Amino acid sequence: MKNTAPAHTGRHFLQIPGPTNVPDRVLHAMAMPTIDHRGPEFAGLGQEVVAGMKRVFQTEGTVVIYPSSGTGAWEAALVNTMSPGDRVLMFETGHFASLWRQMATRLGLDIEFVPGDWRRGVDPAQLEEKLAADREHRIKAVCIVHNETSTGVTSRIPEIRAAIDDAHHPALLMVDTISSLASIDYRHDAWGVDVTVAGSQKGLMLPPGLGFNAVSKKALVAAKHATLPRSYWDWEAMLETGQTGFFPYTPGTNLLYGLREALKMLLDEEGIEHVFARHTRHGEATRRAVAAWGLEVLCLDPREYSDSLTAVLVPELYDADRIRQIILDGFDMSLGTGLGRMKGRIFRIGHLGHFNDLMLCGTLCGVEMGLHRAGVPHKAGGVTAALEFLQMP
């Protein structure tokens, strides 16, 4: 039977908010023969990537690299610092905050989960109120998703740190930066974060497979007293990697080759401040396109707009996943689906990682044509609005 599916030429447009496009240079760097992970050549690689990741996290402290997804780095943050029954304060900012809460519950922690509408980030005033009421300091940690990948909402970590300090509360601050690290300004040391969680497959421009923890001295002290079971995730076994370059078990050697190349691109060639500025431009251009279409961004507070992705609400009676399917079939472009309670209500445009102005305009053009094909009520001119902004001096 003859294949009636459309024949697509050129590269697939991967515009989901992660995993993101992997640069050819990084792919080529990964296509190297495997070396002895106990030999001197590997030691240099290990030391180099740990030092580079410290620059990305903006920390002078400990950085741990796991052969894992970001989910593994979530678990590492919890099991190294908490004991069974410890109370943890978490906030329902979206799908991934809910999944982290689910993990923490399964680990035997006592979770206070503050409900949310998935359209706002963590309210620092509400956080301060809850911590001030905890006079016995039963809350041992506050866990925040910095950039909620499911919603395009970015919580304001400096204000959250200030709220903890104003409440004079000793809780650890743990932050998930899986879709913000190397995309949105983030400062582990300056913002007083105790454990930062990250993954390789978004702003770091790698395939999935590496998980990261940046760890403060306060968190290392907590780890000495924590009693949740841990083996693979144990920080203690990983602490010498930055000095020796060696891992306590088999590392993801070829992913580390790719990480070294990606760090060179981000830190030494473009410069991390320019990386942040680029993401800010693309985030604003995308939101201007959405406004020109007459559609609505899911995030309600302009202070919390994400520079990594934009979640777009579709009009009632229209299915966002049907729109995504029309765009995929017609233009060979993948957009992010709505997750959890947002399934069918939104599509997500990823504009992070290895990305430039022309790629953004092509993405927005595909969305605009897809809206037309799907019969979604909208105005023309989204691409023009984005282009006019991008051309501003």
Short mmCIF file of C-alpha atoms in Angstrom, two decimals:
data_model
loop_
_atom_site.label_atom_id
_atom_site.label_comp_id
_atom_site.label_asym_id
_atom_site.label_seq_id
_atom_site.Cartn_x
_atom_site.Cartn_y
_atom_site.Cartn_z
CA MET A 1 0.00 0.00 0.00
CA LYS A 2 1.31 3.43 -0.91
CA ASN A 3 2.34 5.61 2.00
CA THR A 4 0.04 8.66 2.06
CA ALA A 5 1.81 10.43 4.92
CA PRO A 6 3.39 13.76 3.94
CA ALA A 7 7.04 13.52 2.95
CA HIS A 8 9.03 15.91 5.12
CA THR A 9 12.39 17.24 4.01
CA GLY A 10 14.95 19.20 5.98
CA ARG A 11 15.38 18.97 9.71
CA HIS A 12 12.57 18.31 12.11
CA PHE A 13 11.69 21.39 14.18
CA LEU A 14 11.94 20.27 17.80
CA GLN A 15 10.33 23.10 19.74
CA ILE A 16 9.30 21.29 22.88
CA PRO A 17 10.73 22.74 26.11
CA GLY A 18 13.12 19.83 26.46
CA PRO A 19 14.86 17.72 25.48
CA THR A 20 16.12 20.51 23.26
CA ASN A 21 18.09 20.64 20.04
CA VAL A 22 21.62 19.30 20.44
CA PRO A 23 24.24 21.31 18.50
CA ASP A 24 26.17 19.42 15.85
CA ARG A 25 29.38 20.31 17.67
CA VAL A 26 28.13 18.59 20.81
CA LEU A 27 26.98 15.54 18.86
CA HIS A 28 30.40 15.31 17.22
CA ALA A 29 32.14 15.70 20.57
CA MET A 30 30.13 12.78 21.93
CA ALA A 31 31.08 10.58 18.95
CA MET A 32 34.44 9.71 20.47
CA PRO A 33 35.93 6.36 21.42
CA THR A 34 35.26 5.42 25.03
CA ILE A 35 38.29 5.82 27.26
CA ASP A 36 39.32 4.27 30.56
CA HIS A 37 37.30 6.06 33.23
CA ARG A 38 40.07 5.21 35.73
CA GLY A 39 42.85 6.66 33.59
CA PRO A 40 44.60 10.03 33.57
CA GLU A 41 42.85 11.31 30.42
CA PHE A 42 39.46 10.87 32.04
CA ALA A 43 40.63 12.57 35.25
CA GLY A 44 41.24 15.76 33.30
CA LEU A 45 37.79 15.54 31.70
CA GLY A 46 36.08 15.04 35.06
CA GLN A 47 37.84 17.99 36.68
CA GLU A 48 37.11 20.22 33.69
CA VAL A 49 33.37 19.60 33.56
CA VAL A 50 32.91 19.98 37.33
CA ALA A 51 34.76 23.31 37.20
CA GLY A 52 32.63 24.42 34.27
CA MET A 53 29.39 23.47 36.00
CA LYS A 54 30.41 25.54 39.03
CA ARG A 55 30.54 28.53 36.70
CA VAL A 56 27.08 27.72 35.34
CA PHE A 57 25.58 27.32 38.82
CA GLN A 58 27.55 30.39 39.93
CA THR A 59 28.89 28.63 42.98
CA GLU A 60 32.19 28.09 44.73
CA GLY A 61 30.74 25.04 46.45
CA THR A 62 30.29 21.38 45.64
CA VAL A 63 28.85 20.17 42.33
CA VAL A 64 27.87 16.54 41.87
CA ILE A 65 27.23 14.97 38.44
CA TYR A 66 25.18 11.78 38.19
CA PRO A 67 24.57 9.46 35.23
CA SER A 68 20.83 10.10 35.58
CA SER A 69 17.85 12.17 34.57
CA GLY A 70 16.76 15.25 36.49
CA THR A 71 14.41 12.98 38.43
CA GLY A 72 17.44 11.24 39.90
CA ALA A 73 18.86 14.61 40.93
CA TRP A 74 15.54 15.34 42.68
CA GLU A 75 15.92 12.16 44.71
CA ALA A 76 19.56 12.88 45.50
CA ALA A 77 18.63 16.29 46.92
CA LEU A 78 16.10 14.72 49.28
CA VAL A 79 17.80 11.53 50.44
CA ASN A 80 21.09 13.25 51.23
CA THR A 81 19.53 15.87 53.50
CA MET A 82 16.34 14.45 55.01
CA SER A 83 15.35 11.78 57.54
CA PRO A 84 12.12 9.72 57.59
CA GLY A 85 9.18 11.82 58.74
CA ASP A 86 10.88 15.18 58.19
CA ARG A 87 8.44 17.90 57.17
CA VAL A 88 9.02 19.51 53.77
CA LEU A 89 7.16 22.55 52.42
CA MET A 90 6.36 22.34 48.70
CA PHE A 91 4.19 24.42 46.36
CA GLU A 92 1.85 23.32 43.59
CA THR A 93 3.12 25.47 40.75
CA GLY A 94 2.61 22.83 38.05
CA HIS A 95 3.05 19.24 36.93
CA PHE A 96 6.69 18.86 37.89
CA ALA A 97 6.25 20.39 41.34
CA SER A 98 3.50 17.79 41.82
CA LEU A 99 5.79 14.97 40.70
CA TRP A 100 8.56 16.09 43.07
CA ARG A 101 5.99 16.09 45.87
CA GLN A 102 4.92 12.58 44.87
CA MET A 103 8.52 11.39 45.09
CA ALA A 104 9.05 13.01 48.48
CA THR A 105 5.91 11.34 49.83
CA ARG A 106 7.08 7.93 48.63
CA LEU A 107 10.40 8.50 50.39
CA GLY A 108 8.56 8.79 53.70
CA LEU A 109 8.66 12.56 54.15
CA ASP A 110 5.83 14.58 55.67
CA ILE A 111 4.82 16.98 52.91
CA GLU A 112 2.89 20.20 53.31
CA PHE A 113 1.80 20.92 49.74
CA VAL A 114 0.48 24.43 49.21
CA PRO A 115 -2.19 24.35 46.47
CA GLY A 116 -1.92 26.57 43.40
CA ASP A 117 -3.69 27.33 40.14
CA TRP A 118 -0.70 26.49 37.86
CA ARG A 119 -0.70 30.09 36.57
CA ARG A 120 1.47 31.69 39.23
CA GLY A 121 4.77 30.98 40.94
CA VAL A 122 5.45 30.68 44.65
CA ASP A 123 4.16 33.66 46.64
CA PRO A 124 7.07 34.81 48.86
CA ALA A 125 4.66 36.43 51.35
CA GLN A 126 2.72 33.19 51.74
CA LEU A 127 5.98 31.30 52.23
CA GLU A 128 7.12 33.74 54.92
CA GLU A 129 3.78 33.43 56.70
CA LYS A 130 3.99 29.65 56.81
CA LEU A 131 7.57 29.64 58.05
CA ALA A 132 6.87 32.28 60.69
CA ALA A 133 4.04 30.10 62.00
CA ASP A 134 6.41 27.14 62.30
CA ARG A 135 7.85 28.22 65.63
CA GLU A 136 9.18 24.75 66.45
CA HIS A 137 11.06 24.65 63.14
CA ARG A 138 9.52 21.34 62.14
CA ILE A 139 9.88 22.26 58.47
CA LYS A 140 13.31 21.03 57.44
CA ALA A 141 13.29 22.06 53.78
CA VAL A 142 11.50 24.27 51.29
CA CYS A 143 11.41 22.83 47.76
CA ILE A 144 10.73 25.16 44.83
CA VAL A 145 10.62 24.58 41.08
CA HIS A 146 12.34 27.65 39.67
CA ASN A 147 10.95 27.42 36.13
CA GLU A 148 7.88 25.19 35.91
CA THR A 149 8.27 23.48 32.53
CA SER A 150 4.60 22.54 32.38
CA THR A 151 3.32 26.11 32.70
CA GLY A 152 5.97 28.64 31.67
CA VAL A 153 5.96 30.26 35.11
CA THR A 154 9.21 31.26 36.84
CA SER A 155 9.23 31.67 40.63
CA ARG A 156 11.25 34.54 42.06
CA ILE A 157 14.04 32.80 43.98
CA PRO A 158 15.75 35.93 45.46
CA GLU A 159 12.42 37.00 47.00
CA ILE A 160 11.86 33.47 48.26
CA ARG A 161 15.28 33.49 49.92
CA ALA A 162 14.48 36.86 51.49
CA ALA A 163 11.18 35.47 52.81
CA ILE A 164 12.98 32.57 54.50
CA ASP A 165 15.50 34.96 56.02
CA ASP A 166 12.81 37.39 57.19
CA ALA A 167 11.06 34.52 58.95
CA HIS A 168 14.38 33.62 60.65
CA HIS A 169 13.81 30.00 59.68
CA PRO A 170 16.62 27.43 59.34
CA ALA A 171 14.96 25.30 56.63
CA LEU A 172 17.09 24.26 53.69
CA LEU A 173 16.18 25.82 50.36
CA MET A 174 16.13 23.36 47.47
CA VAL A 175 15.50 24.57 43.92
CA ASP A 176 14.76 22.65 40.72
CA THR A 177 16.43 24.45 37.79
CA ILE A 178 15.95 21.68 35.24
CA SER A 179 14.42 24.02 32.64
CA SER A 180 16.12 27.23 33.75
CA LEU A 181 19.81 26.49 34.29
CA ALA A 182 21.93 28.00 31.49
CA SER A 183 18.78 29.72 30.16
CA ILE A 184 17.52 32.05 32.91
CA ASP A 185 19.72 33.96 35.34
CA TYR A 186 20.39 31.74 38.35
CA ARG A 187 22.88 32.23 41.20
CA HIS A 188 23.27 29.37 43.65
CA ASP A 189 25.60 31.14 46.07
CA ALA A 190 24.33 34.71 45.85
CA TRP A 191 20.72 33.60 46.28
CA GLY A 192 21.49 31.40 49.26
CA VAL A 193 20.29 28.12 47.77
CA ASP A 194 21.28 24.95 49.61
CA VAL A 195 20.65 22.33 46.92
CA THR A 196 20.13 23.10 43.25
CA VAL A 197 18.82 20.35 40.97
CA ALA A 198 19.46 20.29 37.22
CA GLY A 199 19.51 18.04 34.17
CA SER A 200 21.48 17.94 30.95
CA GLN A 201 18.73 18.00 28.32
CA LYS A 202 17.57 21.61 28.26
CA GLY A 203 19.70 24.74 28.57
CA LEU A 204 22.90 22.68 28.63
CA MET A 205 22.10 21.48 25.08
CA LEU A 206 22.77 17.78 25.69
CA PRO A 207 20.69 14.62 25.38
CA PRO A 208 19.10 13.36 28.62
CA GLY A 209 21.36 11.37 30.88
CA LEU A 210 23.18 13.67 33.29
CA GLY A 211 21.73 14.95 36.57
CA PHE A 212 23.34 17.59 38.79
CA ASN A 213 23.29 18.81 42.36
CA ALA A 214 24.98 22.02 43.49
CA VAL A 215 25.37 21.75 47.26
CA SER A 216 25.96 24.37 49.95
CA LYS A 217 28.06 23.86 53.09
CA LYS A 218 24.85 23.93 55.13
CA ALA A 219 23.43 21.08 53.06
CA LEU A 220 26.65 19.07 53.48
CA VAL A 221 26.32 19.44 57.25
CA ALA A 222 22.69 18.28 57.03
CA ALA A 223 23.83 15.25 55.06
CA LYS A 224 25.94 14.06 58.00
CA HIS A 225 22.80 13.70 60.12
CA ALA A 226 20.25 12.64 57.48
CA THR A 227 19.07 9.03 57.75
CA LEU A 228 17.02 8.38 54.61
CA PRO A 229 18.54 5.35 52.86
CA ARG A 230 20.94 6.25 50.08
CA SER A 231 23.60 4.44 48.12
CA TYR A 232 23.75 5.36 44.44
CA TRP A 233 22.78 8.95 45.26
CA ASP A 234 25.14 9.39 48.21
CA TRP A 235 26.99 12.69 47.98
CA GLU A 236 29.79 11.40 50.21
CA ALA A 237 31.01 9.06 47.52
CA MET A 238 30.96 11.87 44.93
CA LEU A 239 32.69 14.67 46.83
CA GLU A 240 36.18 13.95 45.52
CA THR A 241 35.23 14.10 41.85
CA GLY A 242 35.99 17.80 41.53
CA GLN A 243 39.50 17.24 42.92
CA THR A 244 40.39 13.90 41.34
CA GLY A 245 38.12 13.88 38.27
CA PHE A 246 37.07 10.31 39.03
CA PHE A 247 33.58 9.00 39.80
CA PRO A 248 32.76 6.27 42.35
CA TYR A 249 31.05 4.23 39.62
CA THR A 250 30.92 4.13 35.84
CA PRO A 251 30.18 7.65 34.54
CA GLY A 252 28.44 8.74 31.33
CA THR A 253 31.76 9.23 29.56
CA ASN A 254 30.51 10.31 26.16
CA LEU A 255 27.88 12.61 27.65
CA LEU A 256 30.70 14.26 29.58
CA TYR A 257 32.55 14.84 26.30
CA GLY A 258 29.42 16.57 25.06
CA LEU A 259 29.11 18.56 28.28
CA ARG A 260 32.65 19.84 27.91
CA GLU A 261 31.88 21.10 24.42
CA ALA A 262 28.56 22.65 25.50
CA LEU A 263 30.25 24.46 28.39
CA LYS A 264 32.84 25.86 25.99
CA MET A 265 30.02 27.23 23.81
CA LEU A 266 28.02 28.68 26.71
CA LEU A 267 30.78 30.04 28.93
CA ASP A 268 33.80 30.78 26.79
CA GLU A 269 32.30 31.71 23.41
CA GLU A 270 28.85 33.25 23.92
CA GLY A 271 29.24 34.09 27.61
CA ILE A 272 26.63 33.19 30.20
CA GLU A 273 25.26 36.76 30.52
CA HIS A 274 24.72 36.86 26.75
CA VAL A 275 23.02 33.45 26.98
CA PHE A 276 20.56 34.87 29.49
CA ALA A 277 19.96 37.97 27.35
CA ARG A 278 19.29 35.84 24.28
CA HIS A 279 16.68 33.80 26.12
CA THR A 280 15.06 36.98 27.46
CA ARG A 281 14.76 38.37 23.90
CA HIS A 282 13.23 35.17 22.57
CA GLY A 283 10.81 34.90 25.46
CA GLU A 284 9.56 38.46 24.95
CA ALA A 285 9.32 38.04 21.17
CA THR A 286 7.23 34.91 21.63
CA ARG A 287 4.86 36.59 24.07
CA ARG A 288 4.42 39.48 21.63
CA ALA A 289 3.47 36.99 18.95
CA VAL A 290 0.90 35.38 21.25
CA ALA A 291 -0.59 38.78 22.08
CA ALA A 292 -0.78 39.69 18.38
CA TRP A 293 -2.67 36.47 17.70
CA GLY A 294 -5.18 37.52 20.35
CA LEU A 295 -4.40 34.47 22.47
CA GLU A 296 -3.44 34.28 26.12
CA VAL A 297 -0.21 33.26 27.83
CA LEU A 298 -0.88 30.86 30.71
CA CYS A 299 1.33 32.77 33.18
CA LEU A 300 -0.64 35.59 34.80
CA ASP A 301 2.14 37.63 36.45
CA PRO A 302 4.54 39.42 34.07
CA ARG A 303 7.23 39.21 36.76
CA GLU A 304 7.07 35.43 36.39
CA TYR A 305 7.13 35.08 32.60
CA SER A 306 9.48 32.31 31.57
CA ASP A 307 12.34 32.98 29.17
CA SER A 308 12.67 29.23 28.47
CA LEU A 309 9.19 28.49 27.15
CA THR A 310 5.78 29.99 26.59
CA ALA A 311 2.57 28.11 27.40
CA VAL A 312 -0.33 29.27 25.23
CA LEU A 313 -3.97 28.84 26.22
CA VAL A 314 -6.27 27.83 23.37
CA PRO A 315 -9.87 29.07 23.20
CA GLU A 316 -12.57 26.96 24.80
CA LEU A 317 -13.96 24.14 22.63
CA TYR A 318 -10.58 23.76 20.89
CA ASP A 319 -8.16 20.95 21.67
CA ALA A 320 -4.54 22.04 22.01
CA ASP A 321 -3.31 18.54 21.21
CA ARG A 322 -5.28 18.54 17.95
CA ILE A 323 -3.59 21.81 17.03
CA ARG A 324 -0.21 20.28 17.85
CA GLN A 325 -1.00 17.28 15.66
CA ILE A 326 -1.96 19.49 12.72
CA ILE A 327 1.32 21.40 13.09
CA LEU A 328 3.33 18.17 13.34
CA ASP A 329 1.67 16.61 10.30
CA GLY A 330 1.78 19.75 8.20
CA PHE A 331 5.11 21.29 9.09
CA ASP A 332 7.15 18.58 10.85
CA MET A 333 7.36 20.65 14.04
CA SER A 334 6.88 19.36 17.58
CA LEU A 335 5.40 21.59 20.26
CA GLY A 336 5.04 20.68 23.92
CA THR A 337 1.80 19.11 25.10
CA GLY A 338 -0.22 20.21 28.09
CA LEU A 339 0.52 18.09 31.15
CA GLY A 340 -1.73 17.10 34.03
CA ARG A 341 -4.64 19.49 34.50
CA MET A 342 -3.50 21.48 31.45
CA LYS A 343 -3.81 18.59 29.00
CA GLY A 344 -5.69 19.72 25.91
CA ARG A 345 -5.85 23.31 27.19
CA ILE A 346 -2.39 24.57 26.23
CA PHE A 347 0.49 23.99 23.89
CA ARG A 348 4.02 24.94 24.87
CA ILE A 349 6.59 26.65 22.66
CA GLY A 350 10.14 25.91 23.73
CA HIS A 351 12.65 28.69 23.02
CA LEU A 352 15.66 27.55 25.02
CA GLY A 353 19.01 25.98 24.42
CA HIS A 354 20.63 25.97 20.97
CA PHE A 355 18.33 28.53 19.38
CA ASN A 356 18.48 31.74 17.35
CA ASP A 357 16.26 34.46 15.87
CA LEU A 358 15.64 32.67 12.58
CA MET A 359 14.68 29.44 14.34
CA LEU A 360 12.23 31.38 16.50
CA CYS A 361 10.63 33.08 13.52
CA GLY A 362 10.29 29.73 11.75
CA THR A 363 8.70 28.26 14.88
CA LEU A 364 6.20 31.10 15.20
CA CYS A 365 5.40 30.90 11.50
CA GLY A 366 4.60 27.20 11.92
CA VAL A 367 2.35 27.97 14.89
CA GLU A 368 0.52 30.74 13.02
CA MET A 369 -0.09 28.52 9.99
CA GLY A 370 -1.19 25.70 12.29
CA LEU A 371 -3.71 27.94 14.05
CA HIS A 372 -5.13 28.85 10.64
CA ARG A 373 -5.36 25.23 9.50
CA ALA A 374 -7.00 24.21 12.77
CA GLY A 375 -9.60 26.95 12.44
CA VAL A 376 -8.66 28.51 15.77
CA PRO A 377 -9.99 32.06 16.12
CA HIS A 378 -6.97 34.34 16.00
CA LYS A 379 -5.53 37.41 14.34
CA ALA A 380 -2.73 37.37 11.82
CA GLY A 381 0.55 39.12 12.51
CA GLY A 382 2.17 37.17 15.34
CA VAL A 383 5.34 36.53 13.37
CA THR A 384 5.49 40.18 12.33
CA ALA A 385 5.12 41.35 15.93
CA ALA A 386 7.96 39.07 17.02
CA LEU A 387 10.16 40.14 14.11
CA GLU A 388 9.61 43.83 14.83
CA PHE A 389 10.73 43.28 18.41
CA LEU A 390 13.77 41.23 17.41
CA GLN A 391 14.89 44.00 15.05
CA MET A 392 14.81 46.65 17.76
CA PRO A 393 18.29 48.06 18.53
#
